[in-house]
Amino acid sequence: MSAAPPRCAGVLFDLDGTLLDSAPDLAAALAVITREQGVAMPDYARVRAVVSAGGSAVLRTAWPQAAPGQVAALLPRYLDIYAGMLAEHSRMFPGIDALLARIERAGLPWGIVTNKIEALTLPLLQRIGLAARAGVVVCGDTLAQKKPDPAPVLHACAALGIAPDATLFVGDDRRDVEAGRAAGVSTIAVGWGYSSGENPADWQPDVLVQTPAQLAQALGFAA
């Protein structure tokens, strides 16, 4: 693990798998729709591994052979079920709340860049207690583009008033690293999220951390 650039002026985070362990509620919603459809519920580990890839990827764990149109037809019902159980079991990963507090005490602005749609993201953040703390929240439908396109990252930087080359973007998915790299920010990949079975080192982030404590050190905070 190497240290983050010394000119850090702000930090951006992915949401699911980076700040929040939201897999339990996403899996619970899948259990409901599979019961409705008479399909076997896949193992939780299989569901958890793809959470960062979005609702369609979660559905495909139960319908692996389905045509894209079938998955698309199921998605609105799945998201409606999930919307009804937001934050029932989702929580910040251990150590994240304390890390955010350290960032805030240091006077660094921070925000969220997620591919989750706004109608799900904002209520979830409100219930988790992060809505009033994040300086900016860029959702999957805030712009016409979403990660791995760099536009959401650049939009967040502009909203926080920080230069991309002085910004860190922290995420648990290849798309986070790709979006950050294309935006000209420094990237930090975390090893505790939903990496879809991939090795985060293969994404070639600027920094790779395995725990929130290591992330704090990478951000320049003393142990």
Coordinates of N, CA and C in Angstrom, one line a residue:
M1 N 0.8 -1.2 0.0 CA 0.0 0.0 0.0 C 0.9 1.2 0.0
S2 N 0.6 2.2 -0.9 CA 1.3 3.4 -1.0 C 0.4 4.6 -0.5
A3 N 1.0 5.7 -0.2 CA 0.3 6.8 0.4 C -0.4 7.5 -0.8
A4 N -1.5 8.2 -0.5 CA -2.2 9.0 -1.5 C -1.4 10.3 -1.7
P5 N -1.6 11.0 -2.9 CA -0.9 12.2 -3.2 C -1.0 13.2 -2.1
P6 N 0.0 14.0 -1.8 CA 0.0 14.9 -0.7 C -0.9 16.1 -1.0
R7 N -1.3 16.4 -2.2 CA -2.2 17.5 -2.5 C -3.6 17.2 -2.4
C8 N -4.0 16.2 -1.7 CA -5.4 15.8 -1.6 C -6.3 17.0 -1.1
A9 N -7.3 17.4 -1.9 CA -8.2 18.5 -1.5 C -9.6 18.0 -1.3
G10 N -9.9 16.7 -1.6 CA -11.2 16.2 -1.3 C -11.2 14.7 -1.7
V11 N -12.3 14.0 -1.2 CA -12.4 12.6 -1.4 C -13.8 12.2 -1.9
L12 N -13.8 11.4 -3.0 CA -15.1 10.9 -3.5 C -15.1 9.4 -3.2
F13 N -16.3 8.9 -2.9 CA -16.5 7.5 -2.6 C -17.6 6.9 -3.5
D14 N -17.4 5.6 -3.9 CA -18.5 4.8 -4.4 C -19.4 4.5 -3.2
L15 N -20.6 4.0 -3.4 CA -21.5 3.8 -2.3 C -21.6 2.3 -2.0
D16 N -22.2 1.5 -2.8 CA -22.4 0.1 -2.4 C -21.1 -0.7 -2.5
G17 N -20.7 -1.3 -1.4 CA -19.5 -2.1 -1.4 C -18.3 -1.3 -1.0
T18 N -18.4 0.0 -0.9 CA -17.3 0.9 -0.5 C -17.7 1.6 0.9
L19 N -18.7 2.3 0.9 CA -19.2 2.9 2.2 C -20.2 2.0 2.9
L20 N -21.1 1.4 2.1 CA -22.2 0.7 2.7 C -22.1 -0.8 2.3
D21 N -22.5 -1.7 3.3 CA -22.7 -3.1 3.0 C -24.2 -3.2 2.8
S22 N -24.6 -3.0 1.5 CA -26.0 -3.1 1.2 C -26.5 -4.4 0.6
A23 N -25.6 -5.3 0.5 CA -25.9 -6.6 -0.1 C -27.0 -7.4 0.7
P24 N -27.1 -7.3 2.0 CA -28.2 -8.0 2.6 C -29.6 -7.6 2.2
D25 N -29.8 -6.3 2.0 CA -31.1 -5.9 1.5 C -31.4 -6.2 0.1
L26 N -30.3 -6.1 -0.7 CA -30.5 -6.4 -2.2 C -30.8 -7.9 -2.3
A27 N -30.1 -8.7 -1.5 CA -30.4 -10.2 -1.6 C -31.8 -10.5 -1.0
A28 N -32.2 -9.8 0.0 CA -33.6 -10.0 0.5 C -34.6 -9.7 -0.5
A29 N -34.4 -8.6 -1.3 CA -35.4 -8.3 -2.3 C -35.4 -9.3 -3.4
L30 N -34.2 -9.9 -3.7 CA -34.1 -11.0 -4.7 C -34.9 -12.2 -4.2
A31 N -34.8 -12.5 -2.9 CA -35.5 -13.6 -2.4 C -37.0 -13.5 -2.6
V32 N -37.5 -12.2 -2.5 CA -39.0 -12.0 -2.6 C -39.4 -12.3 -4.1
I33 N -38.6 -11.7 -5.0 CA -39.0 -11.8 -6.4 C -38.8 -13.3 -6.9
T34 N -37.8 -14.0 -6.4 CA -37.7 -15.4 -6.8 C -38.8 -16.2 -6.3
R35 N -39.3 -15.9 -5.1 CA -40.5 -16.6 -4.6 C -41.7 -16.3 -5.5
E36 N -41.9 -15.1 -5.8 CA -43.0 -14.7 -6.7 C -42.9 -15.4 -8.0
Q37 N -41.8 -15.6 -8.6 CA -41.6 -16.2 -9.9 C -41.4 -17.7 -9.9
G38 N -41.3 -18.3 -8.7 CA -41.1 -19.7 -8.5 C -39.7 -20.2 -9.0
V39 N -38.7 -19.4 -8.7 CA -37.3 -19.7 -9.1 C -36.5 -19.8 -7.8
A40 N -35.5 -20.7 -7.9 CA -34.7 -21.0 -6.7 C -33.8 -19.7 -6.4
M41 N -33.7 -19.4 -5.1 CA -32.9 -18.3 -4.7 C -31.4 -18.7 -4.7
P42 N -30.6 -18.0 -5.4 CA -29.1 -18.4 -5.4 C -28.5 -18.2 -4.1
D43 N -27.3 -18.8 -3.9 CA -26.5 -18.6 -2.7 C -26.2 -17.1 -2.4
Y44 N -26.2 -16.7 -1.2 CA -26.0 -15.3 -0.8 C -24.6 -14.8 -1.3
A45 N -23.6 -15.7 -1.2 CA -22.3 -15.3 -1.7 C -22.2 -15.0 -3.1
R46 N -23.0 -15.7 -3.9 CA -23.1 -15.4 -5.4 C -23.7 -14.0 -5.6
V47 N -24.8 -13.7 -4.9 CA -25.4 -12.4 -5.0 C -24.5 -11.3 -4.6
R48 N -23.9 -11.5 -3.4 CA -23.1 -10.4 -2.8 C -21.9 -10.0 -3.8
A49 N -21.4 -11.0 -4.5 CA -20.2 -10.7 -5.4 C -20.6 -9.8 -6.5
V50 N -21.9 -9.7 -6.9 CA -22.2 -8.8 -8.1 C -23.0 -7.6 -7.7
V51 N -23.1 -7.3 -6.4 CA -23.9 -6.2 -6.0 C -23.5 -4.8 -6.7
S52 N -22.2 -4.6 -6.8 CA -21.7 -3.4 -7.4 C -22.0 -3.2 -8.8
A53 N -22.4 -4.3 -9.5 CA -22.7 -4.3 -10.9 C -24.2 -3.9 -11.2
G54 N -25.0 -3.7 -10.1 CA -26.3 -3.2 -10.3 C -27.4 -4.3 -10.2
G55 N -28.7 -3.8 -10.3 CA -29.8 -4.7 -10.2 C -29.9 -5.8 -11.2
S56 N -29.6 -5.5 -12.5 CA -29.7 -6.5 -13.5 C -28.7 -7.6 -13.2
A57 N -27.5 -7.3 -12.7 CA -26.5 -8.3 -12.4 C -27.0 -9.2 -11.2
V58 N -27.7 -8.6 -10.3 CA -28.3 -9.3 -9.1 C -29.3 -10.3 -9.7
L59 N -30.2 -9.8 -10.5 CA -31.3 -10.7 -11.1 C -30.7 -11.8 -11.8
R60 N -29.6 -11.6 -12.5 CA -29.0 -12.6 -13.4 C -28.4 -13.8 -12.6
T61 N -28.2 -13.5 -11.3 CA -27.7 -14.7 -10.5 C -28.8 -15.7 -10.3
A62 N -30.1 -15.3 -10.4 CA -31.2 -16.2 -10.3 C -31.7 -16.6 -11.7
W63 N -31.4 -15.8 -12.7 CA -31.8 -16.1 -14.0 C -30.6 -16.1 -15.0
P64 N -29.7 -17.0 -14.8 CA -28.4 -16.9 -15.5 C -28.5 -17.1 -17.0
Q65 N -29.6 -17.8 -17.4 CA -29.8 -18.1 -18.9 C -30.8 -17.2 -19.5
A66 N -31.3 -16.2 -18.8 CA -32.4 -15.4 -19.3 C -31.9 -14.4 -20.4
A67 N -32.7 -14.1 -21.3 CA -32.4 -13.1 -22.4 C -32.4 -11.8 -21.7
P68 N -31.7 -10.8 -22.3 CA -31.6 -9.5 -21.7 C -33.0 -8.9 -21.5
G69 N -33.9 -9.1 -22.4 CA -35.3 -8.6 -22.3 C -36.0 -9.1 -21.1
Q70 N -35.8 -10.4 -20.8 CA -36.5 -11.0 -19.6 C -36.0 -10.3 -18.3
V71 N -34.7 -10.1 -18.2 CA -34.1 -9.5 -17.1 C -34.6 -8.0 -17.0
A72 N -34.7 -7.3 -18.1 CA -35.1 -6.0 -18.1 C -36.6 -5.9 -17.6
A73 N -37.4 -6.9 -18.0 CA -38.8 -6.9 -17.6 C -39.0 -7.1 -16.1
L74 N -38.1 -7.9 -15.5 CA -38.1 -8.1 -14.1 C -37.6 -7.0 -13.2
L75 N -36.7 -6.1 -13.8 CA -36.0 -5.1 -13.1 C -36.9 -4.1 -12.3
P76 N -38.0 -3.6 -13.0 CA -38.8 -2.6 -12.2 C -39.4 -3.3 -11.0
R77 N -39.9 -4.5 -11.1 CA -40.5 -5.1 -9.9 C -39.4 -5.4 -8.8
Y78 N -38.3 -5.8 -9.2 CA -37.2 -6.0 -8.3 C -36.8 -4.7 -7.5
L79 N -36.7 -3.6 -8.3 CA -36.3 -2.4 -7.7 C -37.4 -1.8 -6.8
D80 N -38.7 -2.1 -7.1 CA -39.8 -1.7 -6.3 C -39.8 -2.4 -4.9
I81 N -39.5 -3.7 -5.0 CA -39.3 -4.5 -3.8 C -38.2 -4.0 -2.9
Y82 N -37.1 -3.7 -3.6 CA -35.9 -3.2 -2.8 C -36.2 -1.9 -2.2
A83 N -36.9 -1.0 -2.9 CA -37.2 0.3 -2.4 C -38.0 0.2 -1.1
G84 N -38.7 -0.8 -0.9 CA -39.5 -1.0 0.3 C -38.8 -1.6 1.5
M85 N -37.5 -1.9 1.3 CA -36.7 -2.5 2.4 C -35.4 -1.8 2.5
L86 N -35.2 -0.6 2.0 CA -34.0 0.1 2.0 C -33.5 0.3 3.5
A87 N -32.3 -0.1 3.7 CA -31.6 0.1 5.0 C -32.2 -0.7 6.2
E88 N -33.0 -1.8 5.8 CA -33.4 -2.7 6.9 C -32.2 -3.4 7.5
H89 N -31.3 -3.8 6.6 CA -30.1 -4.5 7.1 C -28.8 -3.8 6.6
S90 N -28.9 -2.8 5.7 CA -27.7 -2.2 5.2 C -27.1 -1.3 6.2
R91 N -25.8 -1.3 6.3 CA -25.0 -0.5 7.3 C -23.7 -0.1 6.7
M92 N -23.1 1.0 7.2 CA -21.8 1.3 6.9 C -20.8 0.2 7.3
F93 N -19.8 -0.1 6.5 CA -18.8 -1.1 6.9 C -18.1 -0.6 8.1
P94 N -17.7 -1.5 9.0 CA -17.1 -1.2 10.2 C -15.8 -0.3 10.0
G95 N -15.7 0.8 10.7 CA -14.6 1.7 10.5 C -14.9 2.9 9.6
I96 N -15.9 2.8 8.7 CA -16.2 3.8 7.7 C -16.7 5.1 8.4
D97 N -17.6 5.0 9.4 CA -18.2 6.2 10.0 C -17.1 7.0 10.7
A98 N -16.2 6.3 11.4 CA -15.0 6.9 12.0 C -14.1 7.6 11.0
L99 N -13.9 6.9 9.9 CA -13.1 7.5 8.8 C -13.7 8.7 8.3
L100 N -15.0 8.7 8.0 CA -15.6 9.9 7.5 C -15.5 11.1 8.5
A101 N -15.6 10.7 9.8 CA -15.5 11.8 10.8 C -14.1 12.4 10.8
R102 N -13.1 11.6 10.5 CA -11.7 12.1 10.5 C -11.5 13.0 9.2
I103 N -12.1 12.6 8.1 CA -12.1 13.4 6.9 C -12.8 14.8 7.2
E104 N -13.9 14.8 7.9 CA -14.6 16.0 8.2 C -13.8 16.9 9.1
R105 N -13.2 16.3 10.1 CA -12.4 17.1 11.1 C -11.2 17.7 10.4
A106 N -10.7 17.0 9.4 CA -9.6 17.6 8.7 C -10.0 18.7 7.7
G107 N -11.3 18.9 7.6 CA -11.8 20.0 6.7 C -11.8 19.6 5.2
L108 N -11.7 18.3 4.9 CA -11.7 17.9 3.5 C -13.2 17.6 3.1
P109 N -13.6 18.2 2.0 CA -14.9 17.9 1.5 C -14.9 16.5 0.9
W110 N -16.1 15.8 1.0 CA -16.2 14.5 0.5 C -17.6 14.3 -0.1
G111 N -17.6 13.4 -1.1 CA -18.9 13.2 -1.8 C -19.0 11.7 -2.2
I112 N -20.1 11.4 -2.9 CA -20.5 10.1 -3.3 C -20.8 10.1 -4.8
V113 N -20.2 9.1 -5.5 CA -20.5 8.9 -7.0 C -20.9 7.5 -7.1
T114 N -22.2 7.3 -7.4 CA -22.7 5.9 -7.5 C -23.5 5.7 -8.8
N115 N -23.6 4.5 -9.2 CA -24.5 4.2 -10.4 C -25.9 3.9 -9.9
K116 N -26.2 3.9 -8.6 CA -27.5 3.6 -8.1 C -28.4 4.8 -8.5
I117 N -29.6 4.6 -8.8 CA -30.5 5.7 -9.2 C -30.8 6.6 -8.0
E118 N -31.1 7.8 -8.3 CA -31.4 8.8 -7.2 C -32.6 8.4 -6.4
A119 N -33.6 7.8 -6.9 CA -34.8 7.4 -6.2 C -34.5 6.4 -5.1
L120 N -33.4 5.6 -5.3 CA -33.0 4.7 -4.3 C -31.9 5.2 -3.4
T121 N -31.0 6.0 -4.0 CA -29.8 6.5 -3.3 C -30.1 7.5 -2.2
L122 N -30.9 8.5 -2.5 CA -31.2 9.6 -1.5 C -31.9 9.1 -0.3
P123 N -33.0 8.3 -0.5 CA -33.7 7.7 0.7 C -32.7 6.8 1.6
L124 N -31.9 6.1 0.9 CA -31.0 5.2 1.6 C -30.0 6.0 2.4
L125 N -29.4 7.0 1.8 CA -28.5 7.9 2.5 C -29.2 8.6 3.7
Q126 N -30.4 9.0 3.5 CA -31.1 9.6 4.6 C -31.3 8.7 5.8
R127 N -31.6 7.5 5.5 CA -31.9 6.5 6.6 C -30.6 6.0 7.3
I128 N -29.5 6.0 6.5 CA -28.2 5.6 7.0 C -27.6 6.7 7.8
G129 N -28.0 8.0 7.5 CA -27.4 9.1 8.2 C -26.3 9.8 7.5
L130 N -26.2 9.6 6.2 CA -25.1 10.2 5.4 C -25.6 11.4 4.5
A131 N -26.9 11.5 4.4 CA -27.4 12.5 3.4 C -26.9 13.9 3.7
A132 N -26.9 14.3 5.0 CA -26.5 15.7 5.4 C -25.0 15.8 5.5
R133 N -24.2 14.7 5.4 CA -22.8 14.8 5.6 C -22.1 14.9 4.2
A134 N -22.6 14.3 3.2 CA -21.9 14.3 1.9 C -22.1 15.6 1.3
G135 N -20.9 16.1 0.7 CA -21.0 17.4 0.1 C -21.6 17.4 -1.3
V136 N -21.6 16.2 -1.9 CA -22.3 16.1 -3.2 C -22.6 14.6 -3.3
V137 N -23.7 14.3 -4.0 CA -24.1 13.0 -4.3 C -24.5 12.9 -5.8
V138 N -23.7 12.2 -6.6 CA -23.9 12.0 -8.0 C -24.4 10.6 -8.2
C139 N -25.7 10.5 -8.7 CA -26.3 9.2 -8.9 C -26.2 8.7 -10.3
G140 N -26.7 7.5 -10.5 CA -26.6 6.9 -11.8 C -27.4 7.6 -12.9
D141 N -28.4 8.3 -12.4 CA -29.3 9.1 -13.4 C -29.2 10.6 -13.2
T142 N -28.1 11.0 -12.5 CA -27.9 12.5 -12.4 C -27.5 13.1 -13.7
L143 N -26.7 12.4 -14.4 CA -26.2 12.8 -15.8 C -26.7 11.7 -16.8
A144 N -26.4 12.1 -18.0 CA -26.7 11.1 -19.1 C -25.7 9.9 -19.0
Q145 N -24.5 10.2 -18.5 CA -23.5 9.2 -18.4 C -23.4 8.7 -16.9
K146 N -22.8 7.5 -16.8 CA -22.5 6.9 -15.5 C -21.2 6.2 -15.6
K147 N -20.7 5.8 -14.4 CA -19.4 5.1 -14.4 C -19.5 3.8 -15.3
P148 N -18.5 3.5 -16.1 CA -17.1 4.0 -16.0 C -16.8 5.3 -16.8
D149 N -17.8 6.0 -17.3 CA -17.6 7.3 -17.9 C -17.0 8.2 -16.8
P150 N -16.1 9.1 -17.2 CA -15.6 10.0 -16.2 C -16.5 11.2 -15.8
A151 N -17.5 11.4 -16.6 CA -18.4 12.6 -16.4 C -18.9 12.7 -14.9
P152 N -19.4 11.6 -14.3 CA -19.9 11.8 -12.9 C -18.9 12.2 -11.9
V153 N -17.6 11.7 -12.1 CA -16.5 12.0 -11.2 C -16.2 13.5 -11.4
L154 N -16.1 13.9 -12.7 CA -15.8 15.3 -12.9 C -16.9 16.3 -12.4
H155 N -18.1 15.8 -12.5 CA -19.3 16.6 -12.0 C -19.2 16.8 -10.5
A156 N -18.8 15.7 -9.8 CA -18.7 15.8 -8.4 C -17.5 16.7 -8.0
C157 N -16.4 16.6 -8.7 CA -15.3 17.5 -8.4 C -15.7 19.0 -8.5
A158 N -16.4 19.3 -9.6 CA -16.9 20.6 -9.8 C -17.8 21.1 -8.8
A159 N -18.7 20.2 -8.3 CA -19.7 20.6 -7.3 C -19.0 20.8 -6.0
L160 N -17.9 20.1 -5.7 CA -17.1 20.4 -4.4 C -16.1 21.5 -4.6
G161 N -15.9 21.9 -5.8 CA -14.9 23.0 -6.0 C -13.5 22.6 -5.9
I162 N -13.2 21.3 -6.2 CA -11.9 20.8 -6.1 C -11.4 20.3 -7.5
A163 N -10.1 20.5 -7.7 CA -9.5 20.1 -9.0 C -9.3 18.5 -9.0
P164 N -9.6 18.0 -10.2 CA -9.5 16.5 -10.3 C -8.1 16.0 -9.9
D165 N -7.0 16.7 -10.2 CA -5.7 16.2 -9.9 C -5.4 16.3 -8.4
A166 N -6.3 16.9 -7.6 CA -6.1 16.9 -6.2 C -7.2 16.1 -5.5
T167 N -7.9 15.3 -6.2 CA -9.0 14.5 -5.7 C -8.7 13.0 -5.7
L168 N -9.2 12.3 -4.7 CA -9.1 10.9 -4.5 C -10.5 10.3 -4.7
F169 N -10.6 9.2 -5.5 CA -11.8 8.5 -5.7 C -11.6 7.0 -5.2
V170 N -12.5 6.7 -4.2 CA -12.4 5.4 -3.6 C -13.5 4.5 -4.0
G171 N -13.2 3.3 -4.4 CA -14.3 2.4 -4.9 C -13.9 0.9 -4.8
D172 N -14.8 0.0 -5.0 CA -14.6 -1.4 -4.9 C -14.8 -2.1 -6.2
D173 N -15.0 -1.4 -7.3 CA -15.3 -2.0 -8.6 C -14.4 -1.5 -9.7
R174 N -14.1 -2.3 -10.7 CA -13.3 -1.9 -11.8 C -13.8 -0.6 -12.4
R175 N -15.1 -0.4 -12.5 CA -15.6 0.9 -13.1 C -15.2 2.1 -12.3
D176 N -15.1 2.0 -11.0 CA -14.6 3.1 -10.2 C -13.2 3.5 -10.6
V177 N -12.3 2.6 -10.7 CA -11.0 2.9 -11.1 C -10.9 3.4 -12.5
E178 N -11.6 2.8 -13.4 CA -11.6 3.3 -14.8 C -12.2 4.7 -14.9
A179 N -13.3 5.0 -14.2 CA -13.9 6.3 -14.2 C -12.9 7.4 -13.6
G180 N -12.3 7.0 -12.5 CA -11.4 7.9 -11.9 C -10.1 8.2 -12.7
R181 N -9.6 7.1 -13.3 CA -8.4 7.3 -14.1 C -8.7 8.2 -15.3
A182 N -9.9 8.0 -16.0 CA -10.3 8.8 -17.1 C -10.5 10.3 -16.7
A183 N -10.9 10.5 -15.5 CA -11.2 11.8 -15.0 C -10.0 12.6 -14.5
G184 N -8.9 11.8 -14.4 CA -7.6 12.5 -13.9 C -7.5 12.6 -12.4
V185 N -8.3 11.8 -11.7 CA -8.2 11.8 -10.2 C -7.3 10.6 -9.8
S186 N -6.8 10.6 -8.6 CA -6.1 9.4 -8.0 C -7.1 8.4 -7.6
T187 N -6.9 7.1 -7.8 CA -7.8 6.1 -7.5 C -7.3 5.2 -6.3
I188 N -8.3 4.8 -5.5 CA -8.0 3.9 -4.4 C -9.0 2.8 -4.5
A189 N -8.6 1.6 -4.6 CA -9.4 0.4 -4.7 C -9.4 -0.2 -3.3
V190 N -10.6 -0.7 -2.8 CA -10.8 -1.3 -1.5 C -11.0 -2.8 -1.7
G191 N -10.5 -3.6 -0.8 CA -10.6 -5.0 -0.9 C -11.7 -5.6 -0.1
W192 N -12.6 -4.8 0.6 CA -13.6 -5.3 1.4 C -15.0 -5.3 0.7
G193 N -15.1 -4.9 -0.5 CA -16.4 -4.7 -1.2 C -16.8 -5.9 -2.0
Y194 N -17.5 -5.5 -3.1 CA -18.1 -6.6 -4.0 C -17.3 -6.5 -5.3
S195 N -16.2 -7.1 -5.4 CA -15.3 -7.0 -6.6 C -15.7 -8.0 -7.7
S196 N -16.8 -8.7 -7.6 CA -17.3 -9.6 -8.6 C -16.3 -10.7 -8.9
G197 N -15.5 -11.1 -7.9 CA -14.6 -12.2 -8.0 C -13.3 -11.8 -8.6
E198 N -13.1 -10.5 -9.0 CA -11.9 -10.0 -9.6 C -10.9 -9.7 -8.5
N199 N -9.6 -9.6 -8.9 CA -8.6 -9.1 -8.0 C -8.4 -7.6 -8.3
P200 N -8.8 -6.8 -7.3 CA -8.7 -5.3 -7.5 C -7.3 -4.9 -7.9
A201 N -6.3 -5.6 -7.6 CA -4.9 -5.2 -8.1 C -4.8 -5.2 -9.6
D202 N -5.6 -6.0 -10.2 CA -5.6 -6.1 -11.7 C -6.2 -4.8 -12.3
W203 N -6.9 -4.0 -11.6 CA -7.4 -2.8 -12.1 C -6.4 -1.7 -12.2
Q204 N -5.3 -1.9 -11.5 CA -4.2 -1.0 -11.5 C -4.6 0.4 -10.8
P205 N -5.2 0.3 -9.7 CA -5.5 1.6 -9.0 C -4.2 2.2 -8.5
D206 N -4.2 3.5 -8.2 CA -3.0 4.1 -7.6 C -2.7 3.6 -6.2
V207 N -3.7 3.2 -5.5 CA -3.5 2.6 -4.1 C -4.5 1.5 -3.9
L208 N -4.1 0.4 -3.3 CA -5.0 -0.7 -2.9 C -5.0 -0.9 -1.4
V209 N -6.2 -0.8 -0.8 CA -6.2 -1.0 0.7 C -7.2 -2.2 1.0
Q210 N -6.9 -2.8 2.1 CA -7.8 -3.9 2.5 C -8.7 -3.6 3.7
T211 N -8.5 -2.5 4.4 CA -9.3 -2.2 5.5 C -9.5 -0.7 5.6
P212 N -10.5 -0.2 6.3 CA -10.7 1.2 6.4 C -9.5 1.9 7.2
A213 N -8.9 1.1 8.1 CA -7.7 1.6 8.8 C -6.6 1.9 7.8
Q214 N -6.4 1.0 6.8 CA -5.4 1.3 5.8 C -5.8 2.4 4.9
L215 N -7.1 2.6 4.7 CA -7.5 3.7 3.9 C -7.2 5.0 4.6
A216 N -7.4 5.0 5.9 CA -7.1 6.2 6.7 C -5.6 6.6 6.6
Q217 N -4.8 5.6 6.6 CA -3.4 5.8 6.5 C -3.0 6.3 5.1
A218 N -3.7 5.8 4.1 CA -3.5 6.2 2.7 C -3.9 7.7 2.5
L219 N -4.9 8.1 3.3 CA -5.3 9.5 3.2 C -4.4 10.4 4.0
G220 N -3.5 9.8 4.7 CA -2.5 10.7 5.5 C -2.8 10.8 6.9
F221 N -3.8 10.1 7.4 CA -4.1 10.1 8.9 C -3.3 9.2 9.6
A222 N -2.8 9.6 10.8 CA -2.0 8.8 11.6 C -2.8 7.6 12.2
A223 N -2.1 6.5 12.4 CA -2.8 5.3 12.9 C -3.3 5.5 14.3

